[in-house]
Coordinates of C-alpha atoms in Angstrom, one line a residue:
Chain A
M1 CA 31.0 -20.8 -5.8
P2 CA 28.1 -23.1 -6.0
K3 CA 26.2 -23.7 -9.3
I4 CA 22.4 -23.4 -9.6
Q5 CA 21.1 -26.6 -8.5
I6 CA 17.7 -27.8 -10.0
E7 CA 15.9 -30.8 -9.0
E8 CA 16.0 -33.2 -11.9
S9 CA 12.6 -34.4 -11.0
V10 CA 11.1 -31.2 -11.8
R11 CA 12.7 -30.2 -14.9
S12 CA 15.9 -30.3 -16.9
E13 CA 17.7 -27.2 -17.2
P14 CA 21.3 -26.3 -18.7
P15 CA 23.7 -25.0 -16.4
L16 CA 25.0 -21.2 -16.5
T17 CA 28.7 -22.1 -17.7
R18 CA 29.3 -22.9 -21.2
P19 CA 28.7 -26.3 -22.5
A20 CA 31.7 -28.5 -23.3
D21 CA 30.5 -29.6 -26.4
P22 CA 27.4 -27.6 -27.6
A23 CA 26.7 -29.7 -30.5
A24 CA 26.5 -32.9 -28.2
Q25 CA 24.1 -31.1 -25.9
A26 CA 21.9 -29.8 -28.8
A27 CA 21.5 -33.3 -29.8
E28 CA 20.0 -34.5 -26.6
P29 CA 16.2 -35.0 -26.8
S30 CA 14.7 -32.4 -24.6
A31 CA 11.5 -33.5 -22.5
P32 CA 8.9 -30.8 -21.8
A33 CA 10.4 -28.7 -19.1
A34 CA 7.2 -29.1 -16.4
P35 CA 4.1 -30.8 -16.3
A36 CA 1.2 -28.7 -17.7
D37 CA -0.7 -28.8 -14.5
E38 CA 2.3 -27.7 -12.5
L39 CA 1.0 -24.0 -11.2
E40 CA 3.4 -23.5 -8.7
R41 CA 7.3 -23.9 -8.4
P42 CA 9.9 -22.5 -6.1
A43 CA 11.9 -19.9 -8.3
K44 CA 15.3 -18.3 -7.6
T45 CA 16.5 -15.5 -5.7
V46 CA 18.7 -12.8 -7.0
T47 CA 21.1 -10.9 -4.9
A48 CA 22.8 -7.6 -5.7
R49 CA 25.8 -6.6 -3.7
N50 CA 27.4 -3.1 -4.2
V51 CA 26.4 -3.2 -7.9
S52 CA 27.7 0.0 -9.6
L53 CA 26.9 0.2 -13.6
F54 CA 28.8 2.3 -16.2
Y55 CA 28.4 3.4 -19.9
G56 CA 32.1 4.3 -20.6
D57 CA 32.9 7.1 -18.1
F58 CA 29.3 7.8 -17.1
Q59 CA 28.2 6.1 -14.0
A60 CA 24.5 5.4 -14.3
V61 CA 23.9 3.4 -11.1
A62 CA 25.9 3.4 -7.8
D63 CA 26.2 0.7 -5.1
V64 CA 23.0 -1.0 -5.2
T65 CA 22.4 -3.9 -2.7
M66 CA 19.2 -5.5 -2.5
T67 CA 17.7 -9.1 -2.7
I68 CA 15.0 -10.1 -5.1
E69 CA 13.0 -12.6 -3.4
S70 CA 11.9 -15.8 -5.2
N71 CA 8.3 -16.1 -6.4
K72 CA 7.7 -12.5 -5.6
V73 CA 7.0 -9.4 -8.0
T74 CA 9.5 -6.8 -7.1
A75 CA 8.9 -3.2 -8.8
L76 CA 11.6 -0.8 -9.7
I77 CA 10.2 2.6 -9.6
G78 CA 11.7 6.1 -10.1
A79 CA 11.8 9.1 -12.4
S80 CA 13.5 8.8 -15.7
G81 CA 17.3 8.4 -15.7
C82 CA 17.3 7.0 -12.3
G83 CA 18.9 3.9 -13.6
K84 CA 16.3 1.4 -12.8
T85 CA 16.1 -0.1 -16.3
T86 CA 20.0 -0.1 -16.4
F87 CA 19.8 -2.1 -13.3
L88 CA 17.0 -4.3 -14.7
R89 CA 19.3 -5.0 -17.6
S90 CA 22.2 -5.9 -15.5
L91 CA 20.4 -8.7 -14.1
N92 CA 20.5 -10.8 -17.0
R93 CA 23.9 -9.4 -18.4
M94 CA 22.0 -7.3 -21.4
H95 CA 23.7 -4.1 -19.9
E96 CA 26.9 -5.4 -21.2
L97 CA 25.8 -5.6 -24.8
T98 CA 26.0 -1.7 -24.8
P99 CA 29.5 -0.8 -26.1
G100 CA 31.6 0.5 -23.2
A101 CA 29.2 -0.6 -20.7
R102 CA 30.5 -2.4 -17.5
V103 CA 29.5 -3.8 -14.2
E104 CA 31.0 -3.6 -10.7
G105 CA 30.0 -5.5 -7.8
E106 CA 28.3 -8.8 -7.7
I107 CA 24.9 -10.2 -9.1
A108 CA 24.2 -13.8 -8.0
I109 CA 21.3 -16.1 -8.6
D110 CA 20.7 -18.4 -5.8
G111 CA 24.3 -17.6 -5.0
Q112 CA 26.0 -18.1 -8.3
D113 CA 27.7 -15.0 -9.5
I114 CA 26.3 -14.3 -13.0
Y115 CA 29.2 -12.4 -13.9
A116 CA 31.9 -15.1 -13.0
P117 CA 34.3 -15.8 -15.8
E118 CA 33.1 -19.4 -16.6
V119 CA 29.5 -18.1 -16.7
D120 CA 27.9 -18.2 -20.3
P121 CA 25.6 -14.9 -20.8
V122 CA 23.6 -16.8 -23.4
Q123 CA 22.8 -19.3 -20.4
V124 CA 22.0 -16.4 -18.1
R125 CA 19.6 -15.1 -20.5
R126 CA 17.9 -18.4 -20.9
V127 CA 17.3 -18.5 -16.9
V128 CA 16.5 -14.6 -16.8
G129 CA 14.0 -13.9 -19.5
M130 CA 12.9 -10.7 -20.7
V131 CA 9.8 -8.9 -21.7
F132 CA 10.2 -5.6 -23.4
Q133 CA 8.4 -2.5 -23.4
A134 CA 6.7 -2.4 -26.7
P135 CA 5.4 -5.9 -27.9
N136 CA 8.2 -7.4 -30.1
P137 CA 6.6 -10.6 -31.6
F138 CA 8.4 -11.8 -34.8
P139 CA 5.9 -10.2 -37.3
T140 CA 6.4 -12.7 -40.1
M141 CA 6.3 -15.8 -38.0
S142 CA 2.8 -17.6 -36.9
I143 CA 1.8 -17.4 -33.5
Y144 CA 2.8 -21.0 -32.9
E145 CA 6.2 -20.1 -34.3
N146 CA 6.7 -17.2 -32.0
V147 CA 6.3 -19.1 -28.8
A148 CA 8.4 -22.1 -30.1
A149 CA 11.0 -19.6 -31.4
G150 CA 12.7 -19.5 -27.7
L151 CA 12.8 -23.2 -27.8
T152 CA 14.5 -23.3 -31.3
L153 CA 17.0 -20.5 -30.6
N154 CA 18.1 -22.6 -27.4
A155 CA 19.0 -25.4 -29.5
R156 CA 16.6 -27.7 -28.5
R157 CA 15.4 -30.4 -30.6
M158 CA 12.1 -31.4 -29.6
R159 CA 9.4 -33.8 -30.9
K160 CA 6.5 -32.2 -32.4
A161 CA 4.2 -33.4 -29.8
D162 CA 6.3 -32.1 -27.1
K163 CA 6.6 -28.8 -28.9
D164 CA 3.0 -28.5 -29.2
E165 CA 2.6 -29.2 -25.5
V166 CA 5.3 -26.4 -24.6
V167 CA 3.3 -24.1 -26.9
E168 CA 0.1 -24.8 -25.5
R169 CA 1.2 -24.5 -21.9
S170 CA 3.1 -21.4 -22.6
L171 CA 0.1 -19.7 -24.1
R172 CA -2.2 -20.9 -21.3
G173 CA 0.5 -19.4 -18.8
A174 CA 0.3 -16.3 -20.6
H175 CA -3.7 -16.2 -20.6
L176 CA -3.7 -16.2 -24.3
W177 CA -4.6 -19.9 -25.3
D178 CA -8.4 -19.6 -25.4
E179 CA -7.9 -16.5 -27.7
V180 CA -5.6 -17.9 -30.2
K181 CA -6.0 -21.8 -30.1
D182 CA -7.9 -21.7 -33.3
R183 CA -5.5 -19.5 -35.5
L184 CA -2.0 -20.7 -34.0
D185 CA -0.7 -20.8 -37.7
K186 CA -1.8 -17.3 -38.3
P187 CA 0.9 -14.3 -38.3
A188 CA 1.3 -12.7 -34.9
S189 CA 1.2 -9.5 -36.5
G190 CA -2.8 -9.9 -36.4
L191 CA -3.0 -9.7 -32.4
S192 CA -4.0 -6.7 -30.7
G193 CA -1.4 -5.1 -28.7
G194 CA -2.1 -6.6 -25.4
Q195 CA -2.1 -10.1 -27.3
Q196 CA 1.0 -9.4 -28.6
Q197 CA 2.5 -8.5 -25.4
R198 CA 1.0 -11.8 -23.7
L199 CA 2.5 -13.6 -26.8
C200 CA 5.9 -12.1 -25.8
I201 CA 5.3 -13.3 -22.2
A202 CA 4.3 -16.9 -23.6
R203 CA 7.6 -16.8 -25.7
A204 CA 9.5 -15.8 -22.6
I205 CA 8.2 -18.6 -20.6
A206 CA 8.4 -21.2 -23.0
V207 CA 11.9 -22.0 -21.9
E208 CA 10.9 -22.0 -18.3
P209 CA 13.2 -19.5 -17.2
E210 CA 13.6 -19.0 -13.3
I211 CA 13.3 -15.1 -13.6
L212 CA 11.3 -12.8 -15.6
L213 CA 12.3 -9.2 -16.2
M214 CA 9.8 -7.0 -17.5
D215 CA 10.8 -3.4 -18.8
E216 CA 7.6 -1.3 -18.5
P217 CA 5.5 -4.2 -20.2
C218 CA 2.3 -2.3 -20.3
S219 CA 3.6 1.2 -21.5
A220 CA 2.2 0.8 -25.0
L221 CA -1.1 -0.8 -23.8
D222 CA -4.8 0.3 -23.1
P223 CA -6.0 0.1 -19.7
V224 CA -7.9 -2.9 -20.0
A225 CA -5.0 -4.9 -21.5
T226 CA -2.9 -3.2 -18.9
L227 CA -5.1 -4.8 -16.1
A228 CA -4.9 -8.2 -18.1
I229 CA -1.1 -8.4 -17.8
E230 CA -1.2 -7.3 -14.2
D231 CA -3.5 -10.4 -13.6
L232 CA -1.0 -12.3 -15.6
I233 CA 1.9 -11.1 -13.4
R234 CA 0.1 -12.0 -10.2
E235 CA -0.5 -15.5 -11.3
L236 CA 3.3 -15.9 -13.0
K237 CA 4.7 -15.2 -9.6
R238 CA 3.7 -18.7 -8.5
R239 CA 6.3 -20.1 -10.9
Y240 CA 8.7 -17.4 -11.4
T241 CA 10.6 -14.6 -9.6
I242 CA 9.6 -11.3 -11.5
V243 CA 11.3 -7.7 -11.7
I244 CA 9.2 -5.2 -13.3
V245 CA 10.2 -1.7 -14.2
T246 CA 7.2 0.7 -14.3
H247 CA 6.5 4.3 -14.4
N248 CA 3.0 3.7 -13.4
M249 CA 3.1 3.9 -9.5
Q250 CA -0.5 2.6 -9.5
Q251 CA 0.7 -0.5 -11.2
A252 CA 3.6 -1.1 -8.7
A253 CA 1.2 -0.6 -5.8
R254 CA -1.4 -3.1 -7.5
A255 CA 0.9 -5.8 -9.0
S256 CA 4.3 -6.0 -6.9
D257 CA 4.9 -7.5 -3.6
V258 CA 8.2 -5.4 -3.0
T259 CA 8.9 -2.1 -4.4
A260 CA 12.3 -0.6 -4.7
F261 CA 12.7 3.1 -5.3
F262 CA 15.6 4.6 -7.2
N263 CA 16.5 8.2 -7.6
V264 CA 19.1 10.6 -8.8
G265 CA 20.3 13.1 -6.2
A266 CA 21.3 15.7 -8.8
A267 CA 21.7 15.9 -12.8
G268 CA 24.9 14.0 -13.6
E269 CA 24.9 11.7 -10.5
P270 CA 24.3 8.0 -10.6
G271 CA 21.1 6.7 -9.8
R272 CA 20.9 5.0 -6.3
L273 CA 18.7 2.8 -4.7
V274 CA 16.8 5.1 -1.9
E275 CA 14.4 2.4 -0.4
V276 CA 13.2 -1.1 -1.0
G277 CA 10.5 -2.8 1.1
P278 CA 7.2 -4.4 1.0
T279 CA 4.9 -2.5 -1.4
E280 CA 2.2 -1.8 1.3
R281 CA 4.8 0.2 3.4
I282 CA 6.3 2.0 0.6
F283 CA 3.0 3.1 -0.5
T284 CA 1.5 3.8 3.0
S285 CA 4.7 4.6 5.4
P286 CA 7.6 4.9 3.3
S287 CA 11.0 5.5 5.4
E288 CA 12.5 8.2 3.2
Q289 CA 11.2 11.6 2.5
A290 CA 12.4 11.2 -1.2
T291 CA 10.3 8.1 -1.6
E292 CA 7.2 9.8 0.2
D293 CA 7.7 12.8 -2.3
Y294 CA 8.0 10.6 -5.3
V295 CA 5.0 8.2 -4.7
S296 CA 2.9 10.8 -3.6
G297 CA 3.6 12.7 -6.8
R298 CA 4.8 15.8 -4.9
F299 CA 7.6 16.2 -7.4
G300 CA 7.4 15.6 -11.1
Chain B
M1 CA 13.4 15.9 -7.7
G2 CA 11.9 18.6 -9.9
E3 CA 9.2 21.4 -9.4
P4 CA 6.4 20.7 -6.9
T5 CA 3.6 19.1 -8.6
R6 CA -0.4 18.2 -8.0
A7 CA -0.9 21.7 -6.2
E8 CA -4.5 21.8 -6.5
Y9 CA -4.7 18.1 -5.2
H10 CA -2.7 19.1 -2.0
A11 CA -4.6 22.5 -1.5
E12 CA -7.9 20.5 -1.5
L13 CA -6.4 18.1 0.8
R14 CA -5.2 20.9 3.3
A15 CA -8.8 22.6 2.9
I16 CA -10.6 19.4 3.7
E17 CA -8.4 19.2 7.1
E18 CA -9.2 22.7 7.8
R19 CA -12.8 22.2 7.5
A20 CA -12.7 18.9 9.6
L21 CA -10.7 20.5 12.4
E22 CA -13.2 23.3 12.4
G23 CA -16.1 20.7 12.9
L24 CA -14.0 19.9 16.2
D25 CA -14.4 23.5 17.1
L26 CA -18.3 23.2 16.4
A27 CA -18.4 20.2 18.7
V28 CA -16.7 22.2 21.4
H29 CA -19.2 24.9 20.9
A30 CA -22.1 22.3 21.2
I31 CA -20.6 20.9 24.4
D32 CA -20.4 24.4 25.9
R33 CA -23.9 25.2 25.4
A34 CA -24.9 21.6 26.6
L35 CA -23.0 22.0 29.7
E36 CA -24.4 25.4 30.4
A37 CA -27.9 23.9 29.8
V38 CA -27.1 21.3 32.2
R39 CA -25.8 23.8 34.9
S40 CA -28.9 26.1 34.5
Q41 CA -31.4 23.1 33.5
D42 CA -32.3 25.4 30.5
A43 CA -34.6 23.4 28.3
G44 CA -34.6 26.2 25.5
L45 CA -30.9 26.1 25.5
A46 CA -30.8 22.4 25.3
R47 CA -33.0 22.5 22.3
E48 CA -30.7 24.8 20.7
V49 CA -28.2 22.2 21.1
V50 CA -30.2 19.5 19.6
E51 CA -31.1 21.8 16.3
G52 CA -27.5 22.9 16.1
D53 CA -26.2 19.5 15.5
D54 CA -27.5 19.7 11.9
E55 CA -24.4 21.8 11.3
L56 CA -22.1 19.2 12.5
D57 CA -23.9 16.4 10.5
A58 CA -23.6 18.6 7.4
R59 CA -20.0 19.3 8.0
Y60 CA -19.4 15.6 8.2
L61 CA -21.2 14.7 5.2
E62 CA -19.4 17.5 3.3
A63 CA -15.9 16.4 4.4
H64 CA -16.6 12.6 3.8
E65 CA -17.7 13.3 0.3
R66 CA -14.7 15.5 -0.3
L67 CA -12.3 12.8 0.9
L68 CA -13.9 10.1 -1.1
T69 CA -13.6 12.4 -4.3
L70 CA -9.9 12.5 -3.5
I71 CA -9.5 8.9 -3.2
A72 CA -11.5 8.1 -6.3
R73 CA -9.5 10.9 -8.4
E74 CA -6.2 11.1 -6.9
A75 CA -5.2 7.7 -5.9
P76 CA -3.3 9.1 -2.7
V77 CA -0.6 7.2 -1.2
A78 CA 2.0 7.4 1.5
G79 CA 1.6 10.4 3.9
D80 CA -1.5 11.6 1.9
L81 CA -3.2 8.3 2.2
R82 CA -2.6 8.2 6.1
L83 CA -4.1 11.8 6.3
I84 CA -7.1 10.8 4.5
S85 CA -7.7 7.8 6.4
A86 CA -7.3 9.6 9.5
L87 CA -9.7 12.4 8.5
L88 CA -12.3 9.9 7.7
H89 CA -11.8 8.9 11.4
V90 CA -11.8 12.2 12.8
I91 CA -14.9 13.5 11.3
K92 CA -16.7 10.4 12.4
S93 CA -15.3 11.0 16.0
M94 CA -16.6 14.8 15.5
E95 CA -20.0 13.6 14.3
R96 CA -20.2 11.3 17.4
M97 CA -19.1 14.0 19.7
G98 CA -22.2 16.2 18.3
D99 CA -24.6 13.4 18.8
Q100 CA -23.3 12.9 22.5
C101 CA -24.0 16.8 22.9
V102 CA -27.5 16.2 21.8
N103 CA -27.9 13.2 24.2
V104 CA -26.6 15.5 26.8
A105 CA -28.9 18.1 25.9
K106 CA -32.0 15.8 25.6
M107 CA -31.7 14.8 29.1
I108 CA -32.6 18.3 30.5
P109 CA -36.3 18.1 29.5
I110 CA -36.6 14.9 31.3
A111 CA -34.9 16.4 34.2
G112 CA -37.6 19.2 34.4
S113 CA -37.1 23.0 34.9
E114 CA -36.7 22.9 38.7
P115 CA -35.4 19.3 39.4
P116 CA -34.4 18.0 42.8
A117 CA -30.8 18.6 42.0
D118 CA -28.0 17.2 44.2
E119 CA -25.1 19.8 44.3
R120 CA -22.4 17.2 44.5
L121 CA -23.4 15.2 41.6
L122 CA -24.2 18.2 39.5
Q123 CA -20.7 19.7 40.4
N124 CA -19.0 16.3 39.3
V125 CA -20.6 16.3 36.0
G126 CA -19.9 19.8 35.6
A127 CA -16.1 19.0 36.3
M128 CA -16.5 16.0 33.6
G129 CA -17.7 18.4 31.4
L130 CA -14.7 20.7 31.7
Q131 CA -12.4 17.9 31.6
V132 CA -14.0 16.6 28.3
R133 CA -14.0 20.0 26.7
S134 CA -10.3 20.4 27.5
Q135 CA -9.7 17.0 25.8
M136 CA -11.5 17.8 22.7
D137 CA -9.4 21.0 22.4
Q138 CA -6.2 19.1 23.2
A139 CA -7.2 16.4 20.6
K140 CA -7.5 19.3 17.8
R141 CA -4.4 20.8 18.6
A142 CA -2.7 17.3 18.6
F143 CA -4.0 16.5 15.2
A144 CA -3.2 20.0 13.7
G145 CA 0.4 20.2 15.2
R146 CA 0.9 16.5 14.3
D147 CA 2.1 16.5 18.1
L148 CA 2.7 12.9 19.1
D149 CA 3.1 13.9 22.9
L150 CA 0.0 15.9 23.0
A151 CA -1.9 13.2 21.4
R152 CA -0.6 10.4 23.8
D153 CA -1.4 12.5 26.8
L154 CA -5.1 12.2 25.8
V155 CA -5.1 8.8 27.4
R156 CA -3.7 10.4 30.7
Q157 CA -6.6 13.1 30.6
D158 CA -9.1 10.4 29.8
D159 CA -8.4 8.5 33.1
I160 CA -9.6 11.6 34.8
V161 CA -12.8 11.6 33.1
D162 CA -13.3 8.0 33.8
A163 CA -12.5 8.5 37.4
L164 CA -15.2 11.3 37.5
N165 CA -17.7 9.2 35.9
R166 CA -17.3 6.3 38.2
E167 CA -17.9 9.0 41.0
C168 CA -21.1 10.1 39.5
F169 CA -22.2 6.6 39.4
R170 CA -21.6 6.3 43.1
I171 CA -23.3 9.5 44.2
A172 CA -26.4 8.5 42.3
I173 CA -26.5 5.2 43.9
E174 CA -26.5 6.9 47.2
I175 CA -28.9 9.5 46.2
G176 CA -31.9 7.9 48.4
D177 CA -35.4 6.6 47.8
E178 CA -37.1 9.8 46.7
P179 CA -38.4 9.0 43.0
D180 CA -37.9 12.4 41.6
R181 CA -34.2 12.6 43.0
R182 CA -33.7 9.0 41.5
E183 CA -35.0 10.0 38.1
W184 CA -33.1 13.1 38.1
A185 CA -29.9 11.2 39.2
T186 CA -30.6 8.7 36.7
A187 CA -30.5 11.6 33.8
M188 CA -27.4 12.8 35.3
I189 CA -25.9 9.2 34.9
L190 CA -26.8 9.3 31.2
V191 CA -25.2 12.8 30.9
A192 CA -22.0 11.4 32.5
R193 CA -22.0 8.4 30.2
A194 CA -22.3 10.9 27.1
L195 CA -19.4 13.1 28.3
E196 CA -17.4 10.0 28.9
R197 CA -18.0 8.6 25.3
I198 CA -16.9 12.3 24.1
G199 CA -13.6 11.8 26.1
D200 CA -13.1 8.5 24.2
N201 CA -13.8 10.2 21.0
A202 CA -11.1 12.9 21.5
V203 CA -8.7 9.9 22.3
D204 CA -9.8 8.4 19.1
V205 CA -8.6 11.8 17.5
G206 CA -5.6 11.6 19.1
E207 CA -4.9 8.2 17.7
Q208 CA -5.4 9.1 14.3
A209 CA -2.9 12.1 14.9
A210 CA -0.4 9.3 16.0
Y211 CA -1.2 7.3 13.0
V212 CA -0.4 10.1 10.6
V213 CA 3.0 10.9 12.0
T214 CA 4.0 7.3 12.8
G215 CA 2.3 5.1 10.1
Q216 CA 1.4 2.8 13.0
F217 CA -2.4 2.2 13.3
R218 CA -3.3 1.1 16.9
E219 CA -5.2 2.1 19.9
F220 CA -3.5 4.0 22.7
D221 CA -5.0 2.0 25.3
D222 CA -6.8 -1.2 25.1
A223 CA -9.1 -1.7 27.9
S224 CA -9.2 -5.6 27.0
H225 CA -5.3 -5.7 26.8
P226 CA -4.0 -3.2 29.4
G227 CA 0.0 -2.9 28.8
A228 CA -0.5 -4.0 25.2
P229 CA 2.2 -2.8 22.7
G230 CA 1.0 0.7 21.6
A231 CA -0.8 1.3 25.0
A232 CA 0.0 4.8 26.3
G233 CA 2.2 5.5 29.5

């Protein structure tokens, strides 16, 4: 199985496998991941083949096969309980954190199976970042420390100047810099909900992941903050592959390039991928009646 | 899937479609009267056709406003979005059909109460009118029934209208040098031209029926690209 290859000239990145000597790696000086003016970058592709997901005996998702294209926004939509969030969490191996949870099938990033025995799940989560439903900044940390937290947790020892640069670049990348540049040392808890969510996005992109997973990132935000996040998502796809779970179909229509519709046939059955395709097609001429019924709100 | 939802929205969409298709019936009524005015050279009846167009215009404005309200309030997608988009085209075609009926009617006073009519040209225009009327009815049935075959057949029907239109032109050219006869023939050419446009409007309605069914937005037959993908037949 080929390893994920990153051009060294672009950025340095740890492999997905466990380091032979973590202490030695942690001691390496780490340069800023990418130049601040680099707005576009080819990101990675995720392929799921016959993926089934279980919680103990209960099968939550059955037989999903799809490709999540690089530098595109893929929206996962479907009614509650259809398995879309479970599938999302399987893309960075968070699903397995639930006791009894397991995965069948294959999920690969640029061809590398992220569930292969030699792969380190921590490194997977480093390459595949996640933004959660409710903004969850570390409340007692400052704005600066919140962004730098990802770097610290990844055992990077950076020079202060390099860290400053990454924090600024990340906050700029999350459309937050101008609003917080004069109060970086203030607690993150003082920010509005929308700002906190953008701070969490800044934290996620500080470590330069390849893929960003977003689990209903706007469900706790007001409409203006929601549109700001959607604008940000459209810009972020120039550097990252983005997968977003949303219950807001208009958000999927506005912000995504590709839409995947998940559905449960009957109570107790696993969720299945009904249809995936370009968002404009899913919202104008879906192939499947179930998709048509769901996106046009014919059934609750 | 759970219980059906958004009942009011879908009821409103059905109601607007009904009103739009009734508008096509109004246009058929208008052409019937316009053709009768031509046949009998009845200036009074022609005036009624002109005045009656207000009802079609009002129907167009009403449907347009209700469709925009649905777009603004309900964010329609998928089949609903296609239907709303198609209805916006259909009501425009309906309104244009009404305008062309007015154009036909307005030629009657020009032609005078006892024009030097040429029977062959009059018959030809009458045949065109009947053919166009049939197409209007067929377009409505194709849309209401989401009938792709019936919709596509409109192109074949329209070829008949085009042939009759060319024949009208040929007869008019050969009508002679007498000024009154030439003036009357010119008026009939304009009548034929208006009828030919109504035939095109009927094809447009058929294209929208096909769009609702297939999701493919294209012309049945592109005169500038004959045989292009999507061209009928």
